[in-house]
Amino acid sequence: MKKYDKAFLHKLLYEMMLIRHFEEKAGQMYGLRKIGGFLHLYNGQEAIAVGAVAALDLSRDYVLTGYRDHGHALACGTDPKPLMAELYGKITGCSRGKGGSMHFFDAEKHFLGGNGIVAAQIPIATGVALAQSYRSDGGVTVCFFGDGAIHQGAFHESLNLAKIWNLPVIYVCENNQWGMGTNFRRVSAVDDFSLMGNAYGIPGRQVDGMDVLAVYEEISRAAEDARKSGLPTFLEAKTYRYKGHSMSDPQKYRTKDEIEEYKKQDPILILQDRMEKGGQLTEKEFHDLEARVKAQVDEAADFAETSEEPAIHTLYEDVLAD
Amino acid sequence: MPIITYREALNAALDEEMTRDDKVFLMGEEVGEYDGAYKVSKGLLDKFGPRRVLDTPITELGFTGLGVGAAMAGLRPVVEWMTHNFALLALDQVVNNAAKMRYMSGGQFTMPIVFRGPNGPAEYLAAQHSQALQSYYAHIPGLKVVAPATPYDAKGLLKSAIRDNNPVVVLEGELMYAWKGEVPEEEYLVPIGKADVKREGKDVSIITYSKPLKVVQEAAETLAGLGIEAEIVDLRSLRPLDEETVYASVRKTNRAVVVDESWPVASVGSHVAWLISRNCFDMLDAPVELVASEDVPMPYNHRLELAAQPSAAKVVAAVKKVLYRED
């Protein structure tokens, strides 16, 4: 712990807490019917997006993910206000109320979505890495997806292409163990997903997805490999989602005990505990962080609440570019 | 004016646009070392090198998706599909990502990408390799779709497609690659969304596009011998559709026959026939006729496959019907 700068650790803790609180608020507002449709919450998986993005330089690197995308957008530094407004379907939303929960985008922060088709972002991310390689700009692309995506052809086709063309892409499988209501072991020929990278000649490693620093270290190493030699990497981040697949999921496939057991390895608690033991976080500082994220999320919810609905004419906008 | 093939016209368009803009690159199956399955990309690897002419494995979904990502990150990919039959495997990336990314993101991204390759029936290839799939693309908002029928239009439209900031599907034709026509040496563009009157006439409007243009032209010659002057409107672009040029012709002739080599149900042809019926209702002297492919998968047997497709004889019969000259 001593090797990490205190400000850096505080940033990681703050971002994980911001995501957790944002998701709690989104869940509440869904219950109040302020938010409709599908809402896939990221609670429990925060260390992966935060640890990974902390290892990137978003002036040249890019991030893509699937439909459980709130945490990644926040980790990339997108303001929570347009994100919450997007959930409310307001014109001030990051996607002008046209995308909703599954389609967060922030071109400026190099966050390219937000994709609602399982695994569809994997070839796209690989294509972003192709553009980086084409321009020799030293950038890398990190592509997140879940354990449910790993059996799609799009995943396998992409890894093969990334390897034959030496593309600077880091594939991060967030194995939260449940593809909707199906345990990953029931539908996978192998339990250890890191083998999937090896099948295409791509280094495959497992990382503890509840440990933000472990994720940060692995992505840092993979990014260095990608920048130096265009080597793709495949990482399986072992994690767990606390909430249902979406808000409509009654979660009959798992027990409350199982969820409570995993909450003991909560990524925020782990980092908080280590920082306290390392003398890098006082109780007061922690409470200040809590107050900050609460205020920021409350402000986002107020912004969403008071923003305007999109005008009907916007229905016809953004279909084609000039 | 030099006379070149449709294939050479497409090759020239690629060559000129790749020379003009380093962001333009070509990828697909056999486009490089093999010089293209239909030789459209002949010589491009030698000229531009492997950075800009990429041979892909046989993974339509994968490399089409890579194209989408490269376009989002600022390049201008030209994705060659060996045929549109195989591109069905890539349809998710075209429909759910290329076409919708701009809309879903509230206008944050442009998607300058071209998807091109042969579409429509060829010969002796049977059901999986001989089909006209334009309806799949023409149906989708967020895409542009062009279907040039001559070398001149092929070159001009492909160049426009490459310069467009939206995803453009270019429908070529295996049997059309060897067709010849005049193409000027100097540079030109054919705008997307503009139909072209390929033959002027006063008695009937025949609206068509892509490969059936040839049988329509044959039919027009036959009809001229019978004293019937047909006007041929070549749509060239299916989305956006140049409705005004179609209506102007129908207002002049008061009779319309639509010729489309795809199946008749929910097709571009059936849509155009509906538009004419609705928007030129008071001008029509007869119900609009549609000559389409028969509503069956394509058979292998040559006699049967020809019977399945629009022919000059079918077009002549349809024209006689709208002129009430059935004999």
XYZ file of C-alpha atoms in Angstrom:
649
model
C 0.000 0.000 0.000
C 2.854 2.349 0.772
C 3.847 2.596 -2.864
C 0.556 4.243 -3.767
C 0.086 7.949 -3.503
C -2.585 8.931 -0.983
C -4.403 11.168 -3.455
C -4.531 8.300 -5.958
C -6.036 5.940 -3.378
C -8.589 8.547 -2.377
C -9.548 8.973 -6.038
C -10.123 5.233 -6.431
C -12.170 5.022 -3.258
C -14.159 8.101 -4.173
C -14.994 6.797 -7.669
C -16.137 3.403 -6.358
C -18.300 5.105 -3.754
C -19.721 7.456 -6.372
C -20.710 4.526 -8.584
C -22.231 2.627 -5.656
C -24.247 5.623 -4.578
C -25.294 6.504 -8.120
C -26.592 2.958 -8.597
C -28.450 3.006 -5.270
C -30.129 6.243 -6.278
C -30.948 4.909 -9.766
C -32.524 1.833 -8.178
C -34.652 4.011 -5.885
C -35.761 6.230 -8.747
C -36.643 3.163 -10.781
C -38.869 2.109 -7.888
C -40.520 5.532 -8.031
C -41.004 5.025 -11.803
C -38.814 7.971 -12.674
C -36.756 5.547 -14.759
C -38.203 2.934 -17.090
C -37.113 -0.017 -19.177
C -34.138 -2.146 -18.280
C -31.807 -0.978 -15.541
C -28.710 -3.118 -14.980
C -26.882 -2.049 -11.837
C -23.146 -2.369 -11.243
C -23.121 -2.753 -7.437
C -20.339 -5.111 -6.394
C -18.318 -4.749 -9.590
C -17.035 -1.197 -9.065
C -13.386 -2.166 -8.593
C -13.122 -3.376 -12.186
C -14.175 -0.223 -14.040
C -12.403 2.061 -11.554
C -9.167 0.072 -11.347
C -8.978 -0.378 -15.117
C -9.700 3.200 -16.138
C -7.223 4.477 -13.532
C -4.527 2.725 -15.556
C -5.466 4.501 -18.804
C -4.762 7.811 -20.478
C -8.132 8.817 -21.897
C -6.597 11.486 -24.097
C -5.627 8.611 -26.405
C -7.176 5.444 -24.927
C -10.772 4.288 -25.330
C -13.292 2.339 -23.247
C -16.269 0.279 -24.412
C -18.659 -1.952 -22.506
C -22.025 -3.699 -22.639
C -25.369 -2.682 -21.221
C -24.260 -2.609 -17.535
C -22.486 0.622 -18.344
C -23.103 3.222 -15.615
C -19.949 2.418 -13.675
C -17.715 2.607 -16.727
C -19.065 5.996 -17.780
C -18.557 7.364 -14.260
C -15.073 5.851 -14.066
C -14.227 7.603 -17.356
C -15.101 10.869 -15.670
C -18.487 11.606 -17.211
C -20.474 14.028 -15.060
C -23.203 12.144 -13.128
C -25.756 14.842 -14.028
C -26.164 14.007 -17.758
C -26.004 10.306 -16.864
C -28.869 10.481 -14.369
C -30.756 12.735 -16.801
C -30.298 10.066 -19.473
C -31.893 7.501 -17.161
C -34.803 9.900 -16.748
C -34.987 10.239 -20.555
C -34.413 13.977 -20.446
C -33.002 16.170 -23.230
C -30.035 17.031 -20.990
C -29.064 13.341 -20.885
C -25.709 12.295 -22.296
C -27.536 10.788 -25.292
C -30.342 13.385 -25.387
C -32.774 10.894 -23.894
C -32.458 8.572 -26.882
C -30.245 5.911 -25.367
C -31.311 5.289 -21.785
C -29.483 3.073 -19.324
C -27.891 0.764 -21.877
C -26.602 3.488 -24.184
C -24.440 5.889 -22.225
C -21.832 7.564 -24.449
C -19.283 10.304 -23.940
C -17.247 10.968 -27.075
C -15.152 13.615 -25.324
C -14.084 11.213 -22.564
C -13.465 8.454 -25.128
C -16.259 6.353 -23.661
C -17.818 4.673 -26.711
C -20.802 3.017 -24.975
C -22.957 1.307 -23.790
C -24.125 -1.604 -26.093
C -27.351 -3.541 -25.633
C -26.492 -6.594 -27.721
C -24.463 -9.131 -25.755
C -20.859 -9.133 -27.080
C -21.516 -6.663 -29.920
C -19.054 -4.184 -28.390
C -16.203 -6.687 -28.659
C -15.655 -6.409 -32.441
C -16.294 -2.662 -32.247
C -13.641 -2.208 -29.563
C -11.266 -4.309 -31.628
C -11.965 -1.958 -34.548
C -11.181 1.069 -32.383
C -7.857 -0.620 -31.605
C -7.403 -1.179 -35.338
C -7.779 2.582 -35.858
C -5.214 3.224 -33.114
C -2.802 0.793 -34.711
C -3.495 2.299 -38.185
C -2.551 5.732 -36.854
C 0.278 4.411 -34.673
C -0.926 6.807 -31.986
C 0.117 4.703 -29.001
C -3.448 4.363 -27.710
C -5.050 1.245 -26.292
C -8.691 0.203 -26.077
C -10.215 -1.569 -23.109
C -13.259 -3.685 -23.842
C -15.455 -4.843 -20.956
C -18.052 -7.579 -21.206
C -19.682 -10.155 -18.965
C -19.377 -13.911 -18.607
C -22.522 -14.226 -20.695
C -20.791 -12.647 -23.708
C -17.846 -14.980 -23.842
C -19.566 -17.715 -25.808
C -20.745 -15.440 -28.607
C -19.019 -15.799 -31.953
C -18.290 -12.067 -31.896
C -15.884 -12.627 -28.969
C -14.002 -15.454 -30.662
C -13.842 -13.736 -34.054
C -12.501 -10.585 -32.414
C -9.728 -12.275 -30.434
C -8.541 -14.006 -33.564
C -8.462 -10.727 -35.505
C -6.762 -8.851 -32.644
C -3.998 -11.428 -32.593
C -3.384 -11.741 -36.335
C -3.220 -7.942 -36.671
C -1.488 -7.266 -33.307
C -4.067 -4.782 -32.068
C -3.645 -2.819 -28.826
C -6.797 -4.056 -27.127
C -7.382 -5.349 -23.605
C -10.363 -7.641 -23.199
C -11.786 -7.665 -19.682
C -14.358 -10.334 -18.918
C -16.203 -9.285 -15.780
C -17.206 -12.708 -14.550
C -19.946 -11.906 -12.048
C -20.877 -15.595 -12.213
C -24.422 -15.112 -13.394
C -25.417 -14.645 -17.028
C -28.872 -13.348 -16.182
C -30.106 -16.341 -14.134
C -27.656 -18.928 -15.451
C -24.530 -19.786 -13.495
C -21.525 -19.499 -15.793
C -20.417 -23.064 -14.983
C -23.613 -24.484 -16.455
C -22.973 -22.979 -19.885
C -19.191 -22.945 -20.212
C -16.966 -25.797 -21.334
C -14.216 -24.360 -19.097
C -14.380 -22.743 -15.652
C -11.189 -20.784 -16.142
C -11.938 -18.193 -18.813
C -8.327 -17.070 -19.062
C -7.850 -20.169 -21.228
C -9.998 -18.486 -23.849
C -7.246 -15.947 -24.511
C -4.624 -18.664 -24.770
C -6.684 -20.391 -27.456
C -5.918 -17.426 -29.730
C -2.305 -16.981 -28.694
C -3.271 -14.060 -26.454
C -1.949 -13.934 -22.866
C -4.852 -14.799 -20.551
C -4.808 -14.010 -16.843
C -7.236 -14.039 -13.936
C -7.497 -11.129 -11.558
C -9.436 -10.563 -8.348
C -12.133 -8.205 -9.529
C -12.982 -7.176 -5.970
C -9.496 -5.714 -5.490
C -9.232 -2.382 -7.259
C -5.459 -2.252 -6.939
C -5.043 -5.733 -8.402
C -7.149 -4.662 -11.381
C -5.157 -1.458 -11.723
C -1.871 -3.368 -11.750
C -3.042 -5.928 -14.315
C -4.435 -3.301 -16.675
C -1.288 -1.192 -16.297
C 0.807 -4.163 -17.314
C -1.496 -5.062 -20.210
C -1.601 -1.441 -21.423
C 2.180 -1.292 -21.400
C 2.360 -4.480 -23.472
C -0.224 -3.101 -25.893
C 1.559 0.240 -26.298
C 4.989 -1.280 -26.711
C 4.244 -4.163 -29.004
C 0.596 -4.050 -29.989
C -0.075 -7.147 -27.918
C -3.665 -7.829 -26.972
C -4.411 -9.208 -23.497
C -7.354 -11.117 -22.095
C -8.236 -10.734 -18.414
C -10.895 -12.536 -16.445
C -11.917 -10.405 -13.483
C -13.667 -12.537 -10.870
C -16.479 -10.546 -9.352
C -20.056 -10.655 -8.156
C -23.091 -8.494 -8.736
C -25.201 -7.749 -5.692
C -28.361 -6.798 -7.532
C -30.461 -8.777 -9.972
C -29.566 -8.980 -13.653
C -31.932 -6.054 -14.117
C -34.540 -4.483 -11.882
C -37.167 -7.001 -12.973
C -35.117 -10.018 -11.837
C -36.615 -11.856 -8.785
C -33.277 -13.702 -8.319
C -34.734 -17.105 -7.518
C -31.588 -18.754 -8.844
C -29.413 -17.827 -5.847
C -29.738 -17.530 -2.079
C -29.538 -14.438 0.102
C -26.719 -16.151 2.000
C -24.656 -16.374 -1.167
C -25.057 -12.642 -1.783
C -24.253 -11.789 1.855
C -21.135 -13.947 1.704
C -19.826 -11.992 -1.280
C -20.645 -8.672 0.349
C -17.995 -9.512 2.936
C -15.455 -9.105 0.114
C -16.911 -5.808 -0.947
C -14.456 -3.836 -3.107
C -15.115 -0.586 -1.270
C -14.688 -2.182 2.185
C -11.476 -3.910 1.095
C -9.855 -0.682 -0.069
C -11.207 1.326 2.848
C -9.838 -1.209 5.322
C -6.416 -1.277 3.694
C -6.188 2.481 3.547
C -7.154 2.809 7.189
C -4.599 0.208 8.235
C -1.976 1.901 6.068
C -2.697 5.247 7.664
C -3.965 6.670 4.384
C -7.565 7.254 5.434
C -9.065 8.639 8.626
C -12.631 8.144 9.743
C -13.310 11.789 9.105
C -11.894 11.621 5.599
C -14.135 8.650 4.860
C -17.197 10.513 6.100
C -16.209 13.513 4.000
C -16.011 11.281 0.946
C -19.436 9.863 1.742
C -20.899 13.333 2.074
C -19.297 14.379 -1.224
C -20.707 11.483 -3.249
C -24.104 11.856 -1.640
C -24.212 15.549 -2.536
C -23.033 14.855 -6.065
C -25.638 12.153 -6.664
C -28.409 14.231 -5.096
C -27.430 17.070 -7.369
C -27.564 14.697 -10.366
C -31.037 13.512 -9.387
C -32.240 17.113 -8.979
C -30.763 18.003 -12.340
C -32.541 15.041 -13.957
C -35.804 15.833 -12.215
C -35.854 19.485 -13.227
C -34.583 18.985 -16.799
C -36.962 19.222 -19.744
C -38.448 16.357 -21.694
C -37.143 16.218 -25.266
C -39.256 18.202 -27.737
C -41.096 16.031 -30.252
C -39.031 17.394 -33.160
C -35.894 15.827 -31.663
C -37.391 12.456 -32.621
C -36.183 13.126 -36.159
C -32.736 14.435 -35.223
C -29.475 12.476 -35.080
C -30.606 9.820 -37.599
C -28.058 10.840 -40.218
C -25.004 13.086 -40.184
C -24.545 15.848 -42.765
C -15.181 8.582 -73.611
C -13.385 5.427 -72.438
C -15.485 2.276 -72.146
C -14.682 0.209 -69.060
C -16.337 -2.546 -67.028
C -18.409 -2.093 -63.897
C -15.650 -3.904 -61.990
C -13.008 -1.499 -63.330
C -15.216 1.452 -62.462
C -15.479 0.294 -58.825
C -11.740 -0.333 -58.747
C -11.076 3.173 -60.016
C -13.385 4.639 -57.375
C -11.525 2.792 -54.601
C -8.159 3.747 -56.048
C -9.037 7.435 -56.339
C -10.564 7.688 -52.875
C -7.721 5.802 -51.202
C -5.279 8.126 -52.958
C -7.271 11.155 -51.887
C -7.690 10.254 -48.200
C -5.356 8.195 -46.029
C -8.254 7.419 -43.668
C -9.886 5.247 -46.347
C -8.956 1.581 -46.199
C -10.369 -1.659 -47.595
C -10.908 -4.887 -45.742
C -12.583 -8.158 -46.511
C -12.115 -11.728 -47.586
C -9.580 -12.170 -50.421
C -9.362 -8.442 -51.169
C -5.561 -8.340 -50.981
C -3.271 -11.083 -52.152
C -5.992 -12.776 -54.185
C -6.912 -9.410 -55.821
C -10.567 -9.790 -54.834
C -12.966 -12.689 -55.262
C -14.439 -10.742 -58.222
C -11.266 -8.731 -58.909
C -12.801 -5.437 -57.849
C -9.762 -4.744 -55.652
C -7.213 -5.826 -58.254
C -3.852 -4.133 -57.797
C -4.818 -2.193 -54.682
C -2.616 -4.211 -52.302
C 0.396 -3.608 -54.542
C -0.333 0.078 -54.696
C -1.396 0.812 -51.115
C 0.197 -1.972 -49.083
C -1.134 -4.213 -46.307
C -1.869 -1.346 -43.906
C -4.687 -0.181 -46.177
C -5.781 -3.395 -47.871
C -6.537 -5.987 -45.206
C -7.241 -9.635 -45.918
C -9.613 -10.938 -43.270
C -10.454 -14.417 -42.086
C -13.945 -15.690 -42.957
C -15.651 -13.919 -40.068
C -18.227 -11.527 -41.486
C -19.642 -10.486 -38.115
C -16.183 -9.909 -36.667
C -14.583 -7.844 -39.403
C -17.766 -5.869 -40.071
C -17.828 -4.965 -36.376
C -14.164 -3.949 -36.568
C -15.123 -1.642 -39.391
C -17.820 -0.064 -37.212
C -15.288 0.547 -34.427
C -12.684 1.948 -36.816
C -15.303 4.354 -38.197
C -16.269 5.462 -34.677
C -12.601 6.169 -34.034
C -12.295 8.370 -37.117
C -11.275 6.161 -40.064
C -13.326 5.608 -43.239
C -13.461 1.840 -43.767
C -14.700 0.149 -46.908
C -15.853 -3.321 -45.892
C -16.105 -5.751 -48.787
C -18.466 -8.636 -48.326
C -17.660 -11.446 -50.732
C -21.408 -11.559 -51.277
C -24.431 -10.153 -49.539
C -25.531 -13.708 -48.844
C -22.672 -14.099 -46.363
C -23.273 -10.644 -44.963
C -26.388 -11.936 -43.222
C -23.922 -13.095 -40.562
C -22.901 -9.463 -40.101
C -26.402 -8.022 -40.043
C -26.343 -7.360 -36.277
C -23.382 -5.016 -36.631
C -24.993 -3.186 -39.545
C -28.496 -2.873 -38.109
C -27.804 -2.517 -34.390
C -24.556 -0.591 -34.448
C -23.641 1.095 -37.732
C -27.161 2.361 -38.343
C -28.039 3.349 -34.786
C -24.867 4.548 -33.073
C -25.436 8.178 -33.998
C -29.048 8.143 -32.850
C -28.473 6.188 -29.632
C -25.695 8.560 -28.627
C -27.710 11.705 -29.282
C -25.572 12.633 -32.290
C -22.149 12.197 -30.680
C -20.688 10.025 -33.438
C -20.516 9.878 -37.200
C -20.284 6.504 -38.934
C -18.422 6.947 -42.216
C -18.359 3.340 -43.416
C -19.165 1.576 -46.684
C -20.398 -1.998 -46.890
C -20.171 -3.332 -50.427
C -20.314 -6.502 -52.467
C -22.421 -8.433 -54.951
C -26.133 -8.820 -54.276
C -28.894 -10.465 -56.255
C -29.181 -13.610 -58.350
C -26.286 -14.851 -60.442
C -26.391 -18.149 -62.360
C -26.454 -21.794 -61.296
C -25.807 -20.896 -57.652
C -29.049 -22.028 -55.999
C -30.888 -20.620 -53.019
C -28.104 -19.625 -50.608
C -25.915 -17.838 -53.166
C -28.512 -16.256 -55.424
C -30.805 -13.814 -53.687
C -31.562 -10.117 -53.613
C -31.446 -8.887 -50.013
C -31.847 -5.110 -50.374
C -35.042 -4.978 -48.345
C -33.053 -5.877 -45.228
C -31.049 -2.654 -45.551
C -33.608 -0.375 -47.193
C -35.812 -1.017 -44.155
C -33.388 0.480 -41.640
C -33.304 4.178 -40.707
C -29.735 5.354 -40.237
C -28.448 3.559 -43.336
C -28.082 4.754 -46.904
C -28.450 2.180 -49.681
C -27.340 2.521 -53.296
C -27.676 0.081 -56.197
C -25.853 1.306 -59.308
C -26.665 -0.407 -62.611
C -24.000 1.059 -64.910
C -20.228 1.523 -64.676
C -20.719 5.301 -64.656
C -23.101 5.169 -61.704
C -21.024 2.505 -59.932
C -17.956 4.703 -59.872
C -19.745 7.915 -59.015
C -21.890 6.395 -56.305
C -19.064 4.442 -54.651
C -16.993 7.623 -54.458
C -19.928 9.468 -52.907
C -20.498 6.581 -50.500
C -16.880 6.677 -49.318
C -17.099 10.438 -48.718
C -20.433 10.201 -46.896
C -20.418 10.534 -43.109
C -23.057 7.810 -42.733
C -23.055 4.059 -43.264
C -23.738 3.294 -46.922
C -24.581 -0.163 -48.271
C -23.512 -0.541 -51.902
C -25.324 -3.282 -53.791
C -23.309 -4.577 -56.725
C -24.014 -7.632 -58.862
C -21.925 -10.646 -59.773
C -23.247 -10.698 -63.333
C -22.887 -6.924 -63.611
C -19.137 -6.821 -62.928
C -18.395 -7.538 -66.620
C -20.942 -5.037 -67.954
C -19.361 -2.224 -69.956
C -20.158 1.430 -70.236
C -18.753 4.894 -70.765
C -16.895 6.413 -67.845
C -15.152 9.761 -68.200
C -11.484 10.066 -67.361
C -12.009 13.194 -65.309
C -13.258 12.953 -61.758
C -16.982 13.094 -61.018
C -19.422 12.086 -58.279
C -22.963 10.736 -58.546
C -24.994 12.104 -55.633
C -26.693 9.649 -53.309
C -30.477 10.034 -53.373
C -30.874 10.995 -57.047
C -32.657 8.773 -59.551
C -31.774 8.920 -63.233
C -34.055 8.755 -66.242
C -32.241 6.242 -68.421
C -34.705 6.470 -71.314
C -37.354 9.064 -72.015
C -40.845 8.042 -73.088
C -44.419 9.233 -72.865
C -46.572 6.115 -72.609
C -45.511 4.313 -69.447
C -42.982 4.720 -66.610
C -40.906 1.687 -65.769
C -39.200 2.160 -62.423
C -36.304 -0.155 -61.705
C -32.760 -0.319 -60.314
C -29.691 -2.542 -60.336
C -29.414 -5.564 -62.641
C -33.026 -5.605 -63.939
C -32.221 -2.352 -65.778
C -30.938 -4.556 -68.607
C -34.152 -6.546 -69.077
C -36.125 -3.336 -68.772
C -34.028 -1.793 -71.555
C -34.642 -4.883 -73.721
C -38.350 -4.654 -72.987
C -38.352 -0.963 -73.949
C -36.872 -1.852 -77.339
C -39.554 -4.481 -77.893
C -42.252 -2.026 -76.795
C -40.889 0.659 -79.144
C -41.450 -1.805 -81.964
C -45.086 -1.947 -80.871
C -45.362 1.834 -80.840
C -45.133 2.131 -77.044
C -42.555 4.584 -75.721
C -41.472 3.591 -72.227
C -39.678 5.944 -69.830
C -37.126 4.158 -67.666
C -36.427 5.571 -64.218
C -33.347 4.059 -62.572
C -33.674 4.659 -58.831
C -29.905 4.214 -58.199
C -30.450 5.021 -54.496
C -32.935 3.013 -52.443
C -32.481 5.013 -49.246
C -32.937 7.900 -49.469
C -35.351 7.389 -52.332
C -35.750 10.082 -55.002
C -39.540 10.108 -54.970
C -39.843 13.340 -56.948
C -38.175 11.959 -60.080
C -40.496 8.942 -59.942
C -43.619 11.081 -59.523
C -42.560 13.500 -62.268
C -42.318 10.585 -64.680
C -45.635 9.053 -63.620
C -47.364 12.433 -63.889
C -46.175 12.510 -67.486
C -47.087 8.944 -68.491
C -49.979 8.190 -66.104
C -48.956 4.550 -65.960
C -46.334 2.759 -63.866
C -44.637 -0.616 -63.769
C -42.091 -1.298 -61.019
C -39.423 -3.919 -61.712
C -37.422 -5.333 -58.793
C -35.484 -8.605 -58.668
C -36.112 -9.215 -54.960
C -39.126 -11.075 -53.599
C -42.453 -9.254 -53.811
C -43.377 -9.175 -50.117
C -42.258 -6.087 -48.158
C -39.777 -5.137 -50.870
C -38.354 -1.906 -52.259
C -40.521 -2.534 -55.328
C -43.703 -2.993 -53.338
C -42.910 0.153 -51.354
C -42.333 2.215 -54.496
C -45.550 0.841 -56.028
C -47.419 1.888 -52.878
C -45.855 5.373 -52.937
C -46.934 5.869 -56.543
C -50.421 4.580 -55.829
C -50.768 6.920 -52.905
C -49.097 10.052 -54.224
C -50.059 9.864 -57.909
C -53.513 8.388 -57.395
C -55.340 11.030 -59.399
C -52.860 10.808 -62.258
C -52.958 7.053 -62.749
C -54.903 5.543 -65.630
C -54.292 1.984 -64.404
C -53.270 0.242 -61.186
C -49.493 0.092 -60.656
C -47.941 -3.230 -61.699
C -45.035 -4.914 -59.875
C -42.701 -7.323 -61.653
C -40.660 -9.070 -58.952
C -38.876 -12.337 -58.371
C -41.267 -15.242 -57.980
C -41.976 -15.857 -54.290
C -39.750 -18.947 -54.040
C -36.127 -19.641 -53.042
C -33.825 -19.672 -56.075
C -33.542 -23.096 -57.749
C -30.311 -24.411 -59.315
C -31.794 -25.537 -62.645
C -31.169 -22.793 -65.227
C -34.591 -22.945 -66.839
C -36.220 -22.688 -63.440
C -33.962 -19.920 -62.156
C -34.638 -17.788 -65.204
C -38.354 -18.377 -64.734
C -38.054 -17.123 -61.157
C -36.654 -13.709 -62.155
C -37.987 -10.630 -63.915
C -37.549 -10.970 -67.696
C -38.108 -8.703 -70.683
C -41.201 -10.746 -71.542
C -42.644 -10.259 -68.030
C -41.969 -6.522 -68.226
C -43.601 -6.265 -71.667
C -46.649 -8.149 -70.372
C -46.933 -5.818 -67.354
C -46.666 -2.730 -69.564
C -49.389 -4.068 -71.854
C -51.541 -4.640 -68.793
C -51.301 -1.058 -67.574
C -52.033 0.113 -71.131
C -54.983 -2.284 -71.366
C -53.377 -3.754 -74.475
C -53.463 -7.420 -73.620
C -53.446 -9.503 -76.759
